[in-house]
Short mmCIF file of C-alpha atoms in Angstrom, two decimals:
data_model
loop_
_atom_site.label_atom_id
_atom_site.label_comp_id
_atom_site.label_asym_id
_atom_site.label_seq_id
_atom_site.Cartn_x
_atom_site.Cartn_y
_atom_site.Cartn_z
CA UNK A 95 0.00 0.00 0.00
CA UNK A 96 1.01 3.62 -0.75
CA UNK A 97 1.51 6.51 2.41
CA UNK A 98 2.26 10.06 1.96
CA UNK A 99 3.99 11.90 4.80
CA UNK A 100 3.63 15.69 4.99
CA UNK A 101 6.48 17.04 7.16
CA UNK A 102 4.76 20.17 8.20
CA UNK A 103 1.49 20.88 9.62
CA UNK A 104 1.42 24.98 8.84
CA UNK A 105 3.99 27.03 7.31
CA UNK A 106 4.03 30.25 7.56
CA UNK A 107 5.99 32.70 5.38
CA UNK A 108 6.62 36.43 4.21
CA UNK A 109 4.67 37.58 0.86
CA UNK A 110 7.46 37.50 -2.06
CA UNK A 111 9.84 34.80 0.03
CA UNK A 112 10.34 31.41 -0.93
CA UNK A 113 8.94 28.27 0.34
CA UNK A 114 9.23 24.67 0.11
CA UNK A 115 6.68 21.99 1.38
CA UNK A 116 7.83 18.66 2.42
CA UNK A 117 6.35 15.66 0.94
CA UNK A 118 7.68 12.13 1.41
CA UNK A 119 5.74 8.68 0.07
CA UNK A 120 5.96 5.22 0.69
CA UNK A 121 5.49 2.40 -1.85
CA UNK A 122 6.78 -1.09 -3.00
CA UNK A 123 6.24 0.03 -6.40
CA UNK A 124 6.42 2.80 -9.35
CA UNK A 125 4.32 5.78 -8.49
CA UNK A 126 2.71 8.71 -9.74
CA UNK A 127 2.97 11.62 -7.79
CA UNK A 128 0.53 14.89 -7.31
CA UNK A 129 0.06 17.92 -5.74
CA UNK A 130 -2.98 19.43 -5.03
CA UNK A 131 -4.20 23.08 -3.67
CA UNK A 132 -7.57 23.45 -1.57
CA UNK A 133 -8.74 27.08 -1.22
CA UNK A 134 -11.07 27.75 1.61
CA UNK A 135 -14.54 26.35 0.98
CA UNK A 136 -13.73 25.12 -2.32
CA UNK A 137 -12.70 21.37 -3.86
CA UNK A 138 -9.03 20.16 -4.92
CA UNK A 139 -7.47 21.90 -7.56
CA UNK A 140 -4.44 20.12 -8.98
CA UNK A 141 -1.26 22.35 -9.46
CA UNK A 142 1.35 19.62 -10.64
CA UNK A 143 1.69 16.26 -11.52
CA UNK A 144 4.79 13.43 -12.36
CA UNK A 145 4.06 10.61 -14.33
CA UNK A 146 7.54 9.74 -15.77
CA UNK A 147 10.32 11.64 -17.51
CA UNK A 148 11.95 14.73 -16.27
CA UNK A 149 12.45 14.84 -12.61
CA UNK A 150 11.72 18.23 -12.42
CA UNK A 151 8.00 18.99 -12.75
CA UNK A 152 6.33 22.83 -13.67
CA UNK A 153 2.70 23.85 -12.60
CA UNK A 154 0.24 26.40 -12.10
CA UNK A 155 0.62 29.59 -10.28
CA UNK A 156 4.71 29.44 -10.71
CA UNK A 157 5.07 26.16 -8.48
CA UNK A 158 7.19 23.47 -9.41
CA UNK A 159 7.81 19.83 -7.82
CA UNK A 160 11.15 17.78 -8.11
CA UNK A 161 10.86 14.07 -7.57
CA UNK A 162 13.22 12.16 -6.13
CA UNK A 163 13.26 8.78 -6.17
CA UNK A 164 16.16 8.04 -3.68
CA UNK A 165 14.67 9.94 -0.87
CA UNK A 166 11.16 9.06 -1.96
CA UNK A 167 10.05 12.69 -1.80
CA UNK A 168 8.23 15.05 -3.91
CA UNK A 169 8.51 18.86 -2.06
CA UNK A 170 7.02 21.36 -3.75
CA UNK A 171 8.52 24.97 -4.74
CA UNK A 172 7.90 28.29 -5.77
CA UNK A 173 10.27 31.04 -5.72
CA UNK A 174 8.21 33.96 -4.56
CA UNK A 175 4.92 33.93 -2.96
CA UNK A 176 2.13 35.71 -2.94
CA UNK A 177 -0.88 36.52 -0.67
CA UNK A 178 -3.17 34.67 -2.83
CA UNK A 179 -1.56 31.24 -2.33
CA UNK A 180 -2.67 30.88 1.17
CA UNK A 181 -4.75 27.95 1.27
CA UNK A 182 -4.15 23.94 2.34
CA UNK A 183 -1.69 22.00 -0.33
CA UNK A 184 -2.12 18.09 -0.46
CA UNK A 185 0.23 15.80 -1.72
CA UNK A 186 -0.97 12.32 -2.75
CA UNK A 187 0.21 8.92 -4.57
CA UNK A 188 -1.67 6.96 -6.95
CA UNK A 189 -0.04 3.17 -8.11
CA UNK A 190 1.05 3.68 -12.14
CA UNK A 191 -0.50 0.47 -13.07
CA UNK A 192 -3.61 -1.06 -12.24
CA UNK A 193 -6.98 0.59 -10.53
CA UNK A 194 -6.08 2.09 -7.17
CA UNK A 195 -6.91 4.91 -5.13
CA UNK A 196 -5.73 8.28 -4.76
CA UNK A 197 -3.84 8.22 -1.67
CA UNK A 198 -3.40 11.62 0.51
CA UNK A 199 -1.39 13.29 2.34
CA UNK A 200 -2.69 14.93 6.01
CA UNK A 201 -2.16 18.42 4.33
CA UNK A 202 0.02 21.35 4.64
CA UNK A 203 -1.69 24.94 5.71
CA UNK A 204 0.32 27.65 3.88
CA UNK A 205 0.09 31.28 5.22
CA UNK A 206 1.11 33.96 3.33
CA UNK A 207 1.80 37.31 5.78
CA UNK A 208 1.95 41.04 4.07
CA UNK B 101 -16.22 21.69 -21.09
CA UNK B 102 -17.96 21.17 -18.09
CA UNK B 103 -16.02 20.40 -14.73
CA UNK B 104 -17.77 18.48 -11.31
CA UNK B 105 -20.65 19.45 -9.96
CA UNK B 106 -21.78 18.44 -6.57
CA UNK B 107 -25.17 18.74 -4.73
CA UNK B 108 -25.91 20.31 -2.46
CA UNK B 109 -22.90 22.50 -0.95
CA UNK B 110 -24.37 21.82 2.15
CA UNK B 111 -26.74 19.68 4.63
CA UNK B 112 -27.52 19.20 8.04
CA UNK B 113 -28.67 16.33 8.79
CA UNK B 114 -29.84 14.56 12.54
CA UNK B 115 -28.02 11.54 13.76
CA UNK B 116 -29.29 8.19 12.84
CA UNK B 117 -30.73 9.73 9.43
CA UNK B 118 -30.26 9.07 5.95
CA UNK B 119 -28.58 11.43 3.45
CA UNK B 120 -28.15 10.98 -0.17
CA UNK B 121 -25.32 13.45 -1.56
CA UNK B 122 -25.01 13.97 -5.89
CA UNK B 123 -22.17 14.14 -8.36
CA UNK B 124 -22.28 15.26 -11.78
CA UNK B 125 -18.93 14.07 -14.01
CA UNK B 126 -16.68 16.17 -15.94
CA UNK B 127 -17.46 15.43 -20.07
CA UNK B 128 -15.69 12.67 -21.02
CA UNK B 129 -15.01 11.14 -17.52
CA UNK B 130 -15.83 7.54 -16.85
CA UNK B 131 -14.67 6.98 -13.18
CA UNK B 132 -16.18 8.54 -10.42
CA UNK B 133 -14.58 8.46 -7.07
CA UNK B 134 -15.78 9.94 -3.19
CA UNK B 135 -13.59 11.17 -0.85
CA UNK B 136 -14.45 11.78 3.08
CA UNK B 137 -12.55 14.70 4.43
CA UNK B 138 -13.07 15.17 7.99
CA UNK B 139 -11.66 18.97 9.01
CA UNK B 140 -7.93 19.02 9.61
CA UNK B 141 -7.34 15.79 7.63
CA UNK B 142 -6.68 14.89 4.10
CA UNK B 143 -9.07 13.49 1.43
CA UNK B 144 -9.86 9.68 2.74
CA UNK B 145 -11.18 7.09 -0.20
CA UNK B 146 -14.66 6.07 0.16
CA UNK B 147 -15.09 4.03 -3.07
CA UNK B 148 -14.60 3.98 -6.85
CA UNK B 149 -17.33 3.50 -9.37
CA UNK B 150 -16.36 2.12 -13.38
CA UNK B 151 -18.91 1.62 -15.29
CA UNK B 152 -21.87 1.51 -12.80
CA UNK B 153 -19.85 -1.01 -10.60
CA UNK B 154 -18.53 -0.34 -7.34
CA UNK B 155 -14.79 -1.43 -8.15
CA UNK B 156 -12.89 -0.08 -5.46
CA UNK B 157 -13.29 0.63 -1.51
CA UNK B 158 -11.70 2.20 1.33
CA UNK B 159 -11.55 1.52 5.15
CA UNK B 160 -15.37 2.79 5.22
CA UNK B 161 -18.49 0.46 6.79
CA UNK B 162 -21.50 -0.86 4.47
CA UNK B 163 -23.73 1.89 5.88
CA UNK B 164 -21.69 3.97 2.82
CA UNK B 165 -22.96 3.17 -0.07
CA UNK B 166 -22.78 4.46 -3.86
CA UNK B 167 -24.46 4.29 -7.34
CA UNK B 168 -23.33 5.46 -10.95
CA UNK B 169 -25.39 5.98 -13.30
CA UNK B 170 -25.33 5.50 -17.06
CA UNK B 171 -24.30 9.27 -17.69
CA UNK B 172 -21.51 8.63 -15.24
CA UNK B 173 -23.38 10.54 -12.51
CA UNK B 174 -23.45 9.55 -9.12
CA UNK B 175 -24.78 9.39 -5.79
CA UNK B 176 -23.38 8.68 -2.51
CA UNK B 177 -26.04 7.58 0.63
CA UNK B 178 -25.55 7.06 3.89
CA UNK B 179 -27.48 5.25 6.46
CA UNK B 180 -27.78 5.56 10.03
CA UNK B 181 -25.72 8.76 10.48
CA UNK B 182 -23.53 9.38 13.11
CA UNK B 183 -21.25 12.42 14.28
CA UNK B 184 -18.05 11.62 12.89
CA UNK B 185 -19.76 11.33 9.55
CA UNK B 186 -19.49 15.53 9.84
CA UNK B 187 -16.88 15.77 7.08
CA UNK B 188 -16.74 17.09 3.19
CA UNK B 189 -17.29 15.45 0.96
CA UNK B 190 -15.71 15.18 -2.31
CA UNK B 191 -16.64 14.14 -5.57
CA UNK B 192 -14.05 13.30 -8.10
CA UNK B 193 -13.54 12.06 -11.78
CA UNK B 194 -10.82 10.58 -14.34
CA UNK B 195 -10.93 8.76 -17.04
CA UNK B 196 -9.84 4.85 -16.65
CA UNK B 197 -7.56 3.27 -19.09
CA UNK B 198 -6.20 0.01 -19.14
CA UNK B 199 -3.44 0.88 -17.21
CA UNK B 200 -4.72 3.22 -14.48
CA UNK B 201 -6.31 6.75 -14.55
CA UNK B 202 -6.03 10.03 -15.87
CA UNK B 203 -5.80 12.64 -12.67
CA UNK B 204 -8.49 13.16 -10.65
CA UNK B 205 -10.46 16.17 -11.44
CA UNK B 206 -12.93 17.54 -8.09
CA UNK B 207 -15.77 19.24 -7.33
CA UNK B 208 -16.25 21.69 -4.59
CA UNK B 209 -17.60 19.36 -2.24
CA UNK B 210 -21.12 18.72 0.10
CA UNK B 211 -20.49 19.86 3.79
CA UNK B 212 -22.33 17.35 5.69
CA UNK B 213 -22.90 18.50 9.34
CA UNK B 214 -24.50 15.59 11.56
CA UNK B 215 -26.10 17.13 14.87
#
């Protein structure tokens, strides 16, 4: 079975600083990876996604993943943030073969501070 | 293109009751999927419906049950209500190939509040 570990419960951070959030997953075999953003009172939006190739993945909003296999993580990036990406990020793991679930992560709560 | 619609955005509903919550695919999609998410905690799987069969389920008791319909539309009831059944819940779809599935696309979500 698939797990997905976020590191951090809430990060907080300065508008136009950086940020990182920790993912790390747990499976026997291949994976595909996602991220996904929840703004308050609203569904899952996804912002990135790795299937296979390049272990550097690009998204929506100027965020970008980098998977890596060795450490089994998948921490999501973006170089300057703004006030409008508060909201709850989700990481989650889905099997590349076969029909299984979309496994998540517990969530991380990013706060953006003028 | 139309995304995932849900019905309704939210319900209260009285312990030991019965509530039937609605999903309306994205075009295209054949695989509908619910996800419980209690507040503070990720998305858990309910089930997975493929062509009108239940094909998939999560750690979640019989008294969740699901349907999808020929349109790919679905519904997901549940009996005999209890508190911790408070959650949102979330309505997804994909498209299933052979191999596995496209990404899961989500509506907004029901707010269920059980008093």
């Amino acid at each position: 079975a698939q797990s997905v570990t976020q590191l951090d419960s809430q990060v907080p951070v300065f508008e136009e600083a950086p940020v990182e959030l920790r993912c790390n997953y747990s499976s026997s075999v291949s994976v595909y990876l996602f991220w996904y953003v929840q703004y308050p009172n609203q569904g899952l939006q996804l912002l990135l996604k790795y299937l296979s190739g390049s272990t550097l993945v690009k998204g929506i909003n100027g965020f970008e993943a980098e998977f890596n296999k060795s450490q089994t993580s998948f921490h999501l990036r973006k170089p300057s943030v703004h006030i409008s990406d508060t909201a709850e990020y989700f990481c989650a793991v889905i099997r590349n073969s076969g029909n299984t679930p979309l496994v998540f992560g517990k969530g991380t709560r990013l706060s953006v501070i003028a | 293109e139309t995304g995932v619609t849900q019905s309704p955005t939210h319900l209260i509903k009285t312990r030991g009751q019965q509530v039937t919550l609605r999903c309306s695919s994205q075009s295209g999609h054949n695989t509908v999927s619910w996800y419980q998410q209690a507040l503070g905690q990720g998305p858990q799987f309910i089930f997975q419906y493929y062509r009108e069969e239940e094909n998939g389920r999560g750690n979640f008791p019989p008294r969740f049950s699901g349907l999808q319909f020929p349109n790919y539309s679905s519904e997901l009831n549940v009996n005999a209500l209890e508190l911790d059944d408070s959650a949102l819940y979330l309505c997804a779809s994909s498209v299933a190939t052979g191999t596995a599935t496209t990404p899961l696309h989500f509506g907004n979500g029901t707010r269920l509040t059980v008093t």
